[in-house]
Structure formats: structure tokens, C-alpha cells
mmCIF file of C-alpha atoms in Angstrom:
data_model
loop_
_atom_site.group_PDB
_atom_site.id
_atom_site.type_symbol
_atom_site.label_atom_id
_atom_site.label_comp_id
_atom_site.label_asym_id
_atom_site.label_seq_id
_atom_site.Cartn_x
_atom_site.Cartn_y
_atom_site.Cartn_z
ATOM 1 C CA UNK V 1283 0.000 0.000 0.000
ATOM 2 C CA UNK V 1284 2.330 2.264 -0.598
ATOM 3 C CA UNK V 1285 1.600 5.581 -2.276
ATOM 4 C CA UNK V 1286 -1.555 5.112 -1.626
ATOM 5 C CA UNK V 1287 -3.044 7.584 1.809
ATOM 6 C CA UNK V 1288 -5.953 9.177 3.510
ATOM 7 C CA UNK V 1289 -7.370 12.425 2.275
ATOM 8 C CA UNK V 1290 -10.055 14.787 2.184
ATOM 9 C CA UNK V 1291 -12.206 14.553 -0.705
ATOM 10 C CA UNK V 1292 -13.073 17.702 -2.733
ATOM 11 C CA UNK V 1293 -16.895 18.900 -3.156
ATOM 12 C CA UNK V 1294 -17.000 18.711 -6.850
ATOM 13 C CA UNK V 1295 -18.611 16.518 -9.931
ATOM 14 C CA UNK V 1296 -15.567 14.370 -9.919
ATOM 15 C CA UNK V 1297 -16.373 13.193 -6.273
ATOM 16 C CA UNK V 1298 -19.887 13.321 -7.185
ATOM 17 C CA UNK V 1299 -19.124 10.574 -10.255
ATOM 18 C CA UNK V 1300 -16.819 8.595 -7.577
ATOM 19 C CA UNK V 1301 -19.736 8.311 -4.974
ATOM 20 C CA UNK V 1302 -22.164 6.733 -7.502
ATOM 21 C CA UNK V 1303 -19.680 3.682 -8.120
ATOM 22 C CA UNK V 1304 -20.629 3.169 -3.943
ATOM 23 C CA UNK V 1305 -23.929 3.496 -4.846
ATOM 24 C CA UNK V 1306 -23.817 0.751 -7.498
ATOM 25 C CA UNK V 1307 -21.733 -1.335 -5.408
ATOM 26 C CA UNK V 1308 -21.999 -0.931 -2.054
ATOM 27 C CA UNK V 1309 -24.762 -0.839 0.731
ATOM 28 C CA UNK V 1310 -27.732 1.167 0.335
ATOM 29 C CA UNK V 1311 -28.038 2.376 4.328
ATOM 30 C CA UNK V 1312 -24.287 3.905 3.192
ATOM 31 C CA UNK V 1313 -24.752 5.843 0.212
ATOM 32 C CA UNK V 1314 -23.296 9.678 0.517
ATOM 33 C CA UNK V 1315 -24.206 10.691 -2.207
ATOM 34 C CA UNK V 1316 -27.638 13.011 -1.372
ATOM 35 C CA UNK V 1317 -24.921 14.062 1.383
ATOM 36 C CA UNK V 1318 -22.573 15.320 -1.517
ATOM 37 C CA UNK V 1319 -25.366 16.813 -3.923
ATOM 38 C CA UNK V 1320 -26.441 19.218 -0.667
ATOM 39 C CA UNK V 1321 -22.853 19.978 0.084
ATOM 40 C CA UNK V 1322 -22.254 20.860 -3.644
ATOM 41 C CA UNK V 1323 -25.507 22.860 -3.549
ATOM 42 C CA UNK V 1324 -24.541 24.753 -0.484
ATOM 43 C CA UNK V 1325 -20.683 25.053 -1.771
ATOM 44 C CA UNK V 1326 -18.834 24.502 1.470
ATOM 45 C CA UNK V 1327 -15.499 24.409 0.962
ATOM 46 C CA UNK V 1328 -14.709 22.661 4.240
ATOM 47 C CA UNK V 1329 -15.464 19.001 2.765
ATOM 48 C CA UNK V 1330 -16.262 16.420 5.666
ATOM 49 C CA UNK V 1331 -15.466 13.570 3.311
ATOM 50 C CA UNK V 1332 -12.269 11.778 3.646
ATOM 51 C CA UNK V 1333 -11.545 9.110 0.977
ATOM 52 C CA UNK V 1334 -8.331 6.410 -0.397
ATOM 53 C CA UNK V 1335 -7.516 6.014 -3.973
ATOM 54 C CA UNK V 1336 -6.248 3.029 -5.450
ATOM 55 C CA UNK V 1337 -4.663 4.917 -8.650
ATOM 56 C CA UNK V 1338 -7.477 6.944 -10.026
ATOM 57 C CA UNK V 1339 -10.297 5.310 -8.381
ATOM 58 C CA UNK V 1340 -11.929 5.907 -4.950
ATOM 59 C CA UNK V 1341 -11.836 2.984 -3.075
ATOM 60 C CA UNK V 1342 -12.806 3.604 0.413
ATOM 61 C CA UNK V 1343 -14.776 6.642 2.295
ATOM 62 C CA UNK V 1344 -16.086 8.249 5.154
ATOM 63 C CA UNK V 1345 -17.451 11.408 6.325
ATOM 64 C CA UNK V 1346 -16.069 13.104 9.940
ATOM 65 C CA UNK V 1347 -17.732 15.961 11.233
ATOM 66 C CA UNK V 1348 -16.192 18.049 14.282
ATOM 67 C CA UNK V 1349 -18.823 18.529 17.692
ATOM 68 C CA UNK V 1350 -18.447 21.370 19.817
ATOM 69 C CA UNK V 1351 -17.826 20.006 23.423
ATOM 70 C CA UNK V 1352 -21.527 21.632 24.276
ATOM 71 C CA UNK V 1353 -23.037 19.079 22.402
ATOM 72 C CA UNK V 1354 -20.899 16.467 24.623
ATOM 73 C CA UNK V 1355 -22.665 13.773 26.092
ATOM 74 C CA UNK V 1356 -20.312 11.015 25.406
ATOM 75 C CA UNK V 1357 -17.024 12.065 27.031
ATOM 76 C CA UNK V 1358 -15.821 12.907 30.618
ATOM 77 C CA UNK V 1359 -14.321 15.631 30.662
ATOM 78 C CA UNK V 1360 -16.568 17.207 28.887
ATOM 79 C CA UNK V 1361 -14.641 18.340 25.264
ATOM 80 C CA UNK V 1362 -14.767 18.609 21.119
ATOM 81 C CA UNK V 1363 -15.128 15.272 19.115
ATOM 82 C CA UNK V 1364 -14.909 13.966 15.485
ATOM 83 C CA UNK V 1365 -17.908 12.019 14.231
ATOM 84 C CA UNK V 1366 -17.219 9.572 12.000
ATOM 85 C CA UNK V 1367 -20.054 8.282 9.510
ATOM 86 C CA UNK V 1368 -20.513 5.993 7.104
ATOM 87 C CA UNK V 1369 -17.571 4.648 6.396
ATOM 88 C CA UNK V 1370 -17.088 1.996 3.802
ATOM 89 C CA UNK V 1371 -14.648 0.186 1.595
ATOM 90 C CA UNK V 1372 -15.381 -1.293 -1.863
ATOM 91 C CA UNK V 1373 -16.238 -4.880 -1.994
ATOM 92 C CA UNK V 1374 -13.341 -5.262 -4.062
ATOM 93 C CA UNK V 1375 -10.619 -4.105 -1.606
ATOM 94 C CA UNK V 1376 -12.080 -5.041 1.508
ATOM 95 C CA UNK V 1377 -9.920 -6.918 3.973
ATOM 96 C CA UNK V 1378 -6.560 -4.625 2.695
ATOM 97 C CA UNK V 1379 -6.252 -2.178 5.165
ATOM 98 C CA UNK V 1380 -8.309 0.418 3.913
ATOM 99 C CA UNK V 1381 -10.515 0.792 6.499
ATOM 100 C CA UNK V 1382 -8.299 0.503 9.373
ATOM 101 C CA UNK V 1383 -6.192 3.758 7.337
ATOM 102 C CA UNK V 1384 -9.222 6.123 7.323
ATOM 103 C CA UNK V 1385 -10.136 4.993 11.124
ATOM 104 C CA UNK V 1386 -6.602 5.674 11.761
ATOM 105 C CA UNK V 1387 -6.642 8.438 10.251
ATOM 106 C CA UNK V 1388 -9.524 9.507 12.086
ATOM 107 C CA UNK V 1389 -7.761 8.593 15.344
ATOM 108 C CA UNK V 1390 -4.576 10.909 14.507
ATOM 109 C CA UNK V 1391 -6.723 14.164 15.364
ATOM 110 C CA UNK V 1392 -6.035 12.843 19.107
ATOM 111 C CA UNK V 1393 -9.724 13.323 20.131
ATOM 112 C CA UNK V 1394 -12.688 11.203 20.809
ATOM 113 C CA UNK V 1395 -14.670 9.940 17.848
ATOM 114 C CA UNK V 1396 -17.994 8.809 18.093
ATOM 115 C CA UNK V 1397 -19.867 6.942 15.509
ATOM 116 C CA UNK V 1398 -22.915 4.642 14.700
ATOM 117 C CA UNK V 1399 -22.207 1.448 13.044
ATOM 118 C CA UNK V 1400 -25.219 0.813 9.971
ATOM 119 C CA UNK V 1401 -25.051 -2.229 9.393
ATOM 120 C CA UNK V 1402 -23.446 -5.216 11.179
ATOM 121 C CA UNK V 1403 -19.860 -4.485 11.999
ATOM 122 C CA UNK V 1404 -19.077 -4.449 15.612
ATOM 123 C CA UNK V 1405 -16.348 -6.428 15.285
ATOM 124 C CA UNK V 1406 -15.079 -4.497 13.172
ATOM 125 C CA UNK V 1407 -15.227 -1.482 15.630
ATOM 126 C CA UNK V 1408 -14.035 -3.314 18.163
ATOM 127 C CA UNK V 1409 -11.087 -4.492 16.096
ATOM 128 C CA UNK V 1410 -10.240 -0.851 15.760
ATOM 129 C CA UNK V 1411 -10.415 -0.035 19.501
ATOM 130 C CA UNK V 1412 -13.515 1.084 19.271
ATOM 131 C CA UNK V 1413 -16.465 0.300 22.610
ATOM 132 C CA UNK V 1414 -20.075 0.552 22.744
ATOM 133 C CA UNK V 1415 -21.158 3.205 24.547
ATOM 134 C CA UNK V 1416 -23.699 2.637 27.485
ATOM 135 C CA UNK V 1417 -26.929 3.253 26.337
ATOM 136 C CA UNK V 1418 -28.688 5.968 27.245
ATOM 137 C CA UNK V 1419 -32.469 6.384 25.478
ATOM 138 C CA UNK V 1420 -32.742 10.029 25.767
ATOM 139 C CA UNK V 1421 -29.274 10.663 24.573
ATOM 140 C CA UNK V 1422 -29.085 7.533 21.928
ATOM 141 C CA UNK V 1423 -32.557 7.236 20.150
ATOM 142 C CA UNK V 1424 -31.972 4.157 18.902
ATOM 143 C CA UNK V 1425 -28.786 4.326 17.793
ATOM 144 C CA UNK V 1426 -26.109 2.009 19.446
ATOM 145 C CA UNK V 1427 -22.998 4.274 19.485
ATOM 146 C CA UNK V 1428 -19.203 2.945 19.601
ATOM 147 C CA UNK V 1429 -17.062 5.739 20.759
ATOM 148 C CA UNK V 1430 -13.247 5.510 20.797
ATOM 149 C CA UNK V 1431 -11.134 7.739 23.559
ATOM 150 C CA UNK V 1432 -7.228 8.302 23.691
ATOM 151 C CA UNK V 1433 -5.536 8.585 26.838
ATOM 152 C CA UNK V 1434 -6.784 10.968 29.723
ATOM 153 C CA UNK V 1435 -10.582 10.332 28.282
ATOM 154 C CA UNK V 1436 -13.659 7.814 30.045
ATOM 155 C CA UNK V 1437 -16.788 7.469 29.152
ATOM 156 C CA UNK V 1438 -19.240 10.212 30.504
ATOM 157 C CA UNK V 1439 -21.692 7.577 32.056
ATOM 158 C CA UNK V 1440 -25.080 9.163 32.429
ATOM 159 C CA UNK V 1441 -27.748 7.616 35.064
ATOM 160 C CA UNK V 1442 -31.381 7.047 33.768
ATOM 161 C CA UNK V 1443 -33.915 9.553 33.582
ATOM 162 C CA UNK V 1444 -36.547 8.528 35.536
ATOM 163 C CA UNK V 1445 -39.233 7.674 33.187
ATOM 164 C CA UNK V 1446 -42.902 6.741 33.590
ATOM 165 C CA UNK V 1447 -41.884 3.123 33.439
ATOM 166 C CA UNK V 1448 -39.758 3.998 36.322
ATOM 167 C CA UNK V 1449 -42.519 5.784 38.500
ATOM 168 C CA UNK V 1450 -45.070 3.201 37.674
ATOM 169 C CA UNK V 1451 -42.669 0.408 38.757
ATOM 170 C CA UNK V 1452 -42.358 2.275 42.238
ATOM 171 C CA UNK V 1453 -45.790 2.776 42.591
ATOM 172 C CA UNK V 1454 -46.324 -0.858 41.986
ATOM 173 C CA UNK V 1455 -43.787 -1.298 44.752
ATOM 174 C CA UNK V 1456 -45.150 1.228 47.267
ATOM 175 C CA UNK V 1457 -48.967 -0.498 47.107
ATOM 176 C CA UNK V 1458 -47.169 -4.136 47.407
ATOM 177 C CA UNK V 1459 -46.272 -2.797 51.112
#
């Protein structure tokens, strides 16, 4: 693999063109390519998509975003993280690396990343050093995040709200005495 390295992908047609071959090919639950057409549209030169070429062909993606430490519920302290979407590597030239380099990649900003695996590929996560955050409904809506934290960072571990399931269960309790 040498030659070949991580790097953020231009807003343009060409990337455009690149993104549809993932479309064709890879999963649906993935695609970034209404992401592109709206970045295009708005023509932010800041691109949050990150990509590998193998020659002149994109290979393997994924989109970071930066999170101001106010939206922090994740991380203890408290501080700015990367999250990291929709990554994915062409079926092609899966199992070469190219997924560990972008998460790498990813990692070298030296902050926690956060991200929400599609489809199943905790393993993969984990393989990367990745954990699964503790749920928290409120915070998670569904999703089942895997968060990844150098050295210095835990997990901010947030108690349960107490919900009406919660106050009905005591009730039940307090009448059973």
C-alpha cells in the first residue's frame, strides 16, 4: 500500500461521479451521495469527506464531522469530538487495510470519535479499539454508538432519567407494602 493515503475529498462533480460507483456497489443504508449533492448545492469548501484512492479510483470513504464540546454527552471531561459516519470500503478491496487507514486516520486528530455502526460491523469497531457506549435512550434514540477515547478520556456515564416506566414500577412497589 504504498503511495496510496488518507485524504479529504473535494466537493466537486468528480467526487460526485466517484460516490455513484458506492452506490452501485456498495450498501444502500451507506450511500453519501444526497450528502454530496447538498454539500455541492450549499458550496462549502470545508469538505467532511475523507476518501483512499487506489490509482485513479476511490476505493474507500467516510465522512467526519467536528462537535463542539456543548453538544458532549459522550465524554468525561466534557470536550470537542470527530464524528465519524458511514464509512465503507469497496467490496473489491475489503480486507486490505483500507478501512483501518481512514479509522486511523480519524484517530490521529487525538480526540474522541464517536460513531454509529449501519449495518453489522461491531467487530469491526471493536477491532479498531472502538467500545459501545452505554446506552442511554434520551441521549441515543436508537442508535447504538461505539465511541473511541485516547488517553486521559472515560466514558461520561449518564444515570437514567426517571421515566414513567420507572414511577409506575415504584408505585407498583409502594402499594405491594
Amino acid at each position: 500500500m504504498a503511495g496510496v493515503k488518507v485524504e479529504r475529498l473535494l466537493v466537486n462533480y468528480k467526487t460526485l461521479e466517484d460516490f455513484k460507483r458506492f452506490q452501485a456497489y456498495g450498501n444502500q443504508e451507506l450511500s453519501m451521495l444526497e450528502d454530496l449533492q447538498n454539500e455541492i448545492v450549499e458550496n462549502d469548501s470545508k469538505s467532511p469527506f475523507y476518501g483512499i484512492y487506489y490509482g485513479n479510483n476511490l476505493v474507500a470513504r467516510m465522512s467526519l464531522y467536528e462537535r463542539s464540546k456543548k453538544y458532549d454527552h459522550y465524554f468525561n471531561p466534557p470536550q470537542d469530538y470527530l464524528v465519524l459516519f458511514k464509512l465503507e470500503v469497496l467490496p473489491d478491496y475489503r480486507k486490505k487495510g483500507y478501512g483501518k487507514m481512514l479509522v486511523d486516520y480519524a484517530k490521529s486528530y487525538n480526540v474522541p470519535i464517536k460513531t454509529n455502526p449501519i449495518i453489522d460491523s461491531h467487530h469491526f469497531w471493536e477491532h479498531m479499539g472502538f467500545e459501545m457506549a452505554s446506552y442511554n435512550l434520551e441521549r441515543d434514540l436508537g442508535e447504538n454508538p461505539f465511541i473511541w477515547m485516547p488517553s486521559g478520556v472515560k466514558e461520561a456515564i449518564q444515570p437514567p432519567h426517571n421515566t414513567s416506566v420507572n414511577n409506575s414500577e415504584k408505585k407498583v412497589k409502594e402499594k405491594q407494602k
